[in-house]
XYZ file of C-alpha atoms in Angstrom:
298
model
C -47.130 -71.278 13.580
C -46.637 -68.467 11.084
C -48.862 -65.447 10.781
C -50.111 -63.796 7.620
C -46.933 -61.730 7.240
C -44.566 -64.667 7.653
C -43.328 -63.726 11.139
C -43.721 -65.637 14.373
C -47.381 -65.246 15.342
C -46.582 -64.874 19.016
C -43.562 -62.568 18.940
C -43.857 -59.345 20.992
C -45.908 -56.683 19.234
C -43.235 -54.051 19.733
C -43.152 -50.659 21.384
C -46.213 -48.814 22.569
C -47.881 -46.659 19.921
C -46.396 -43.195 19.842
C -45.767 -40.375 17.426
C -47.643 -38.312 14.889
C -48.078 -41.264 12.511
C -50.452 -42.984 14.930
C -53.995 -43.578 13.734
C -56.225 -40.988 15.371
C -58.233 -43.553 17.345
C -55.070 -44.637 19.178
C -53.913 -41.170 20.195
C -54.495 -39.957 23.711
C -54.359 -43.449 25.232
C -53.458 -43.563 28.940
C -49.723 -43.791 29.587
C -49.855 -45.922 32.731
C -48.171 -49.312 33.003
C -51.414 -51.189 33.720
C -53.105 -49.808 30.632
C -50.102 -50.623 28.438
C -50.229 -54.220 29.707
C -53.960 -54.362 29.024
C -53.607 -52.982 25.497
C -50.764 -55.324 24.619
C -52.717 -58.304 25.957
C -55.740 -57.425 23.815
C -53.600 -56.916 20.707
C -51.691 -60.163 21.320
C -54.844 -62.200 21.897
C -56.572 -60.692 18.867
C -53.573 -61.501 16.721
C -53.425 -65.042 18.117
C -57.060 -65.668 17.198
C -56.630 -64.222 13.704
C -53.642 -66.500 13.122
C -55.010 -69.604 14.844
C -58.223 -69.640 12.817
C -56.759 -68.481 9.505
C -58.954 -65.406 9.247
C -56.906 -63.353 6.816
C -56.812 -63.348 3.046
C -54.267 -60.612 2.236
C -55.878 -57.746 0.371
C -59.417 -58.654 1.442
C -61.931 -56.101 2.657
C -63.589 -56.523 6.067
C -66.888 -55.007 7.201
C -66.262 -54.256 10.889
C -69.644 -54.134 12.623
C -69.827 -51.336 15.176
C -72.755 -51.230 17.608
C -71.405 -48.504 19.857
C -70.815 -50.917 22.731
C -67.531 -51.525 24.509
C -66.779 -54.730 22.609
C -67.101 -53.358 19.091
C -65.059 -50.253 19.969
C -62.325 -52.505 21.352
C -62.477 -54.652 18.209
C -62.161 -51.644 15.913
C -59.228 -50.179 17.840
C -57.394 -53.525 17.965
C -57.818 -54.131 14.223
C -56.693 -50.607 13.365
C -53.586 -51.021 15.520
C -52.734 -54.378 13.940
C -53.267 -52.854 10.501
C -51.084 -49.856 11.412
C -48.317 -52.185 12.602
C -48.402 -54.040 9.266
C -49.764 -57.208 10.876
C -53.212 -57.143 9.303
C -53.043 -56.786 5.491
C -56.742 -56.138 4.919
C -58.911 -53.083 4.269
C -61.295 -52.128 7.067
C -64.721 -50.545 6.634
C -66.579 -49.746 9.856
C -70.351 -50.116 9.686
C -73.187 -49.251 12.032
C -76.750 -50.406 11.482
C -79.143 -47.915 13.081
C -82.171 -50.093 13.819
C -84.540 -47.282 14.706
C -84.650 -47.784 18.454
C -86.353 -44.857 20.213
C -83.815 -42.523 21.737
C -80.857 -44.013 19.840
C -78.189 -41.271 19.610
C -77.833 -41.441 15.835
C -75.055 -38.844 15.596
C -72.601 -40.409 18.058
C -71.035 -43.043 15.827
C -70.904 -41.021 12.583
C -69.229 -38.164 14.430
C -66.806 -40.495 16.213
C -65.779 -42.285 13.010
C -65.481 -39.077 10.998
C -63.410 -37.394 13.717
C -60.884 -40.250 13.503
C -60.935 -40.427 9.684
C -62.125 -44.041 9.792
C -63.795 -45.237 6.570
C -67.369 -46.113 7.447
C -70.939 -46.642 6.347
C -74.007 -45.830 8.441
C -77.177 -47.675 7.443
C -80.660 -46.878 8.755
C -83.221 -49.692 8.801
C -86.202 -49.658 11.143
C -86.037 -53.240 12.378
C -87.190 -52.065 15.813
C -90.794 -51.699 14.659
C -90.754 -55.154 13.086
C -89.349 -56.745 16.232
C -91.751 -55.079 18.668
C -94.688 -55.906 16.414
C -93.877 -59.602 16.086
C -92.410 -60.414 19.519
C -94.433 -60.022 22.750
C -92.836 -57.730 25.307
C -92.599 -60.687 27.699
C -90.272 -62.516 25.301
C -86.667 -61.783 24.407
C -86.107 -59.831 21.219
C -82.574 -61.144 20.712
C -83.224 -63.967 18.223
C -85.285 -61.948 15.734
C -83.204 -58.814 16.238
C -80.015 -60.751 15.482
C -81.509 -62.414 12.416
C -82.734 -59.152 10.900
C -79.503 -57.335 11.712
C -77.359 -60.103 10.252
C -79.364 -60.103 7.021
C -78.762 -56.388 6.502
C -75.071 -56.715 7.346
C -74.674 -59.498 4.767
C -76.342 -57.277 2.187
C -74.096 -54.323 3.033
C -70.986 -56.509 2.897
C -71.927 -57.664 -0.611
C -72.651 -54.110 -1.746
C -69.292 -52.920 -0.407
C -67.282 -55.787 -1.879
C -66.333 -57.199 1.530
C -65.166 -60.781 2.002
C -66.155 -60.927 5.670
C -68.284 -59.333 8.344
C -66.329 -58.947 11.568
C -68.115 -59.059 14.922
C -67.102 -57.997 18.420
C -68.040 -61.205 20.236
C -65.422 -62.028 22.866
C -64.440 -65.096 24.897
C -67.255 -64.640 27.421
C -69.900 -64.378 24.677
C -68.648 -67.682 23.299
C -68.774 -69.350 26.725
C -72.254 -68.024 27.455
C -73.521 -69.327 24.118
C -71.987 -72.712 24.889
C -73.752 -72.823 28.254
C -77.071 -71.711 26.740
C -76.861 -74.490 24.157
C -75.915 -76.972 26.867
C -78.717 -76.026 29.276
C -81.480 -75.043 26.865
C -80.575 -76.298 23.390
C -79.513 -79.851 24.129
C -76.317 -79.582 22.075
C -72.624 -78.878 22.481
C -72.106 -75.761 20.375
C -70.823 -72.211 20.773
C -69.973 -69.237 18.561
C -67.178 -70.306 16.196
C -64.380 -67.761 15.717
C -64.731 -68.255 11.953
C -67.557 -69.581 9.796
C -69.050 -69.324 6.317
C -72.572 -67.925 6.041
C -75.432 -70.106 4.823
C -75.205 -68.741 1.268
C -71.521 -69.651 1.194
C -70.307 -66.277 -0.079
C -69.198 -64.473 3.109
C -67.060 -65.189 6.131
C -68.149 -64.305 9.675
C -65.141 -63.555 11.880
C -64.755 -63.029 15.630
C -61.172 -61.806 16.231
C -61.847 -61.135 19.939
C -62.514 -64.849 20.557
C -59.595 -65.049 23.016
C -60.260 -61.699 24.746
C -62.065 -61.459 28.093
C -65.109 -59.195 28.404
C -63.594 -57.522 31.461
C -60.603 -56.467 29.372
C -62.889 -54.969 26.709
C -64.682 -53.033 29.415
C -61.491 -51.704 30.998
C -60.034 -50.780 27.608
C -63.134 -48.941 26.361
C -63.471 -47.006 29.613
C -59.805 -46.029 29.644
C -60.049 -44.825 26.032
C -63.230 -42.832 26.862
C -65.098 -44.247 23.879
C -68.677 -42.875 23.618
C -70.537 -46.011 24.689
C -74.102 -46.487 23.448
C -76.079 -48.976 25.600
C -78.457 -51.441 23.965
C -81.914 -50.471 25.214
C -83.752 -53.079 23.153
C -82.852 -56.454 24.638
C -80.812 -55.003 27.485
C -83.944 -53.590 29.095
C -85.670 -56.966 29.394
C -85.256 -58.769 32.692
C -84.767 -62.467 33.271
C -82.979 -63.223 30.015
C -81.419 -66.669 29.908
C -78.098 -65.170 28.831
C -78.087 -62.868 31.855
C -78.696 -65.871 34.095
C -75.803 -67.767 32.512
C -73.548 -64.723 32.859
C -74.417 -64.491 36.552
C -73.641 -68.192 36.995
C -70.253 -67.822 35.310
C -69.545 -64.744 37.447
C -70.209 -66.797 40.584
C -67.881 -69.580 39.444
C -65.192 -67.068 38.507
C -65.453 -65.369 41.906
C -65.051 -68.698 43.709
C -62.312 -69.993 41.421
C -60.496 -67.237 39.511
C -59.495 -68.392 36.037
C -62.501 -70.711 35.628
C -63.650 -68.980 32.427
C -60.239 -69.419 30.788
C -60.164 -73.112 31.688
C -63.646 -73.553 30.240
C -62.652 -71.800 27.015
C -59.577 -73.996 26.727
C -61.910 -77.008 26.892
C -63.673 -75.741 23.754
C -60.332 -75.965 21.934
C -59.521 -79.442 23.277
C -62.414 -81.679 22.190
C -62.246 -85.490 22.379
C -65.132 -87.014 20.386
C -64.306 -90.509 21.667
C -65.102 -89.318 25.193
C -68.481 -87.822 24.368
C -71.584 -89.634 23.113
C -72.241 -88.565 19.515
C -72.122 -91.622 17.204
C -71.932 -89.332 14.173
C -68.580 -87.986 15.359
C -67.039 -91.241 16.586
C -67.544 -94.844 15.443
C -68.659 -96.352 18.743
C -70.375 -99.270 16.952
C -67.126 -100.294 15.329
C -65.123 -100.013 18.546
C -63.976 -103.346 20.004
C -60.863 -104.767 21.666
C -58.503 -106.466 19.252
C -58.840 -109.835 21.068
C -62.598 -109.769 20.519
C -62.324 -109.586 16.710
C -64.676 -112.348 15.459
C -62.368 -112.864 12.466
C -59.535 -113.859 14.809
C -59.371 -117.687 14.981
C -57.797 -117.463 18.426
C -60.877 -115.719 19.833
C -62.918 -118.157 22.014
């Protein structure tokens, strides 16, 4: 498979970043062997996902959505490094949507992005008041919060001339969504690494689709990124997603590598071995000897 620059998509990414030409966000990274392995793994897996799902249109502009959590920081750093290496021929615009949550440290992200000379846009929209007004405190805010946030991000992407919004969902987010749909939604579905929005004018991309959450956590901590916790949905107990995460953690502890095997299954689907007649013609399936048009059939 060839990547967007015409080179082997899975060749080594080269030497560790070094020198004065480094993007500011990559400077000061730990010099230990374990961190270098971690960083290279994240860059390789991000590049693999970008290539595998055909995410890049050379010269396009991407709106990179930055929440202030470990995942979006890792996403931003990985994309900037790929861009710096000449492996990601797109323009990046970081964007944070300040949703008006009480106590949200509104200066952290603007100061971080400005200090690293990263092009960005900060948008303030008080969706918090709307969410808390419409959703009882005993219910999860996630669905409405996500819908309102996504609508604003689509609008910003259009205003900024972006082809895609880019999200920091990783492999574990995709698996958890699959399990939630399986247990509670009655369908086999997850977060696709690439999709077109309902209006058909924007792409939604998840370049960290192959990256483990634990790697995002280790990377963000090692880089000392100023993490902003989500105090909206994260403060509610008993969320179904938290229960699924705990279940996957238990499986992983008993059988290390279980998550990776499960993710591989999402890339290796056999419709003929499931039960959806809209995906496979079960009604038309019959052994050749049972063909009623065959005169030799008893």
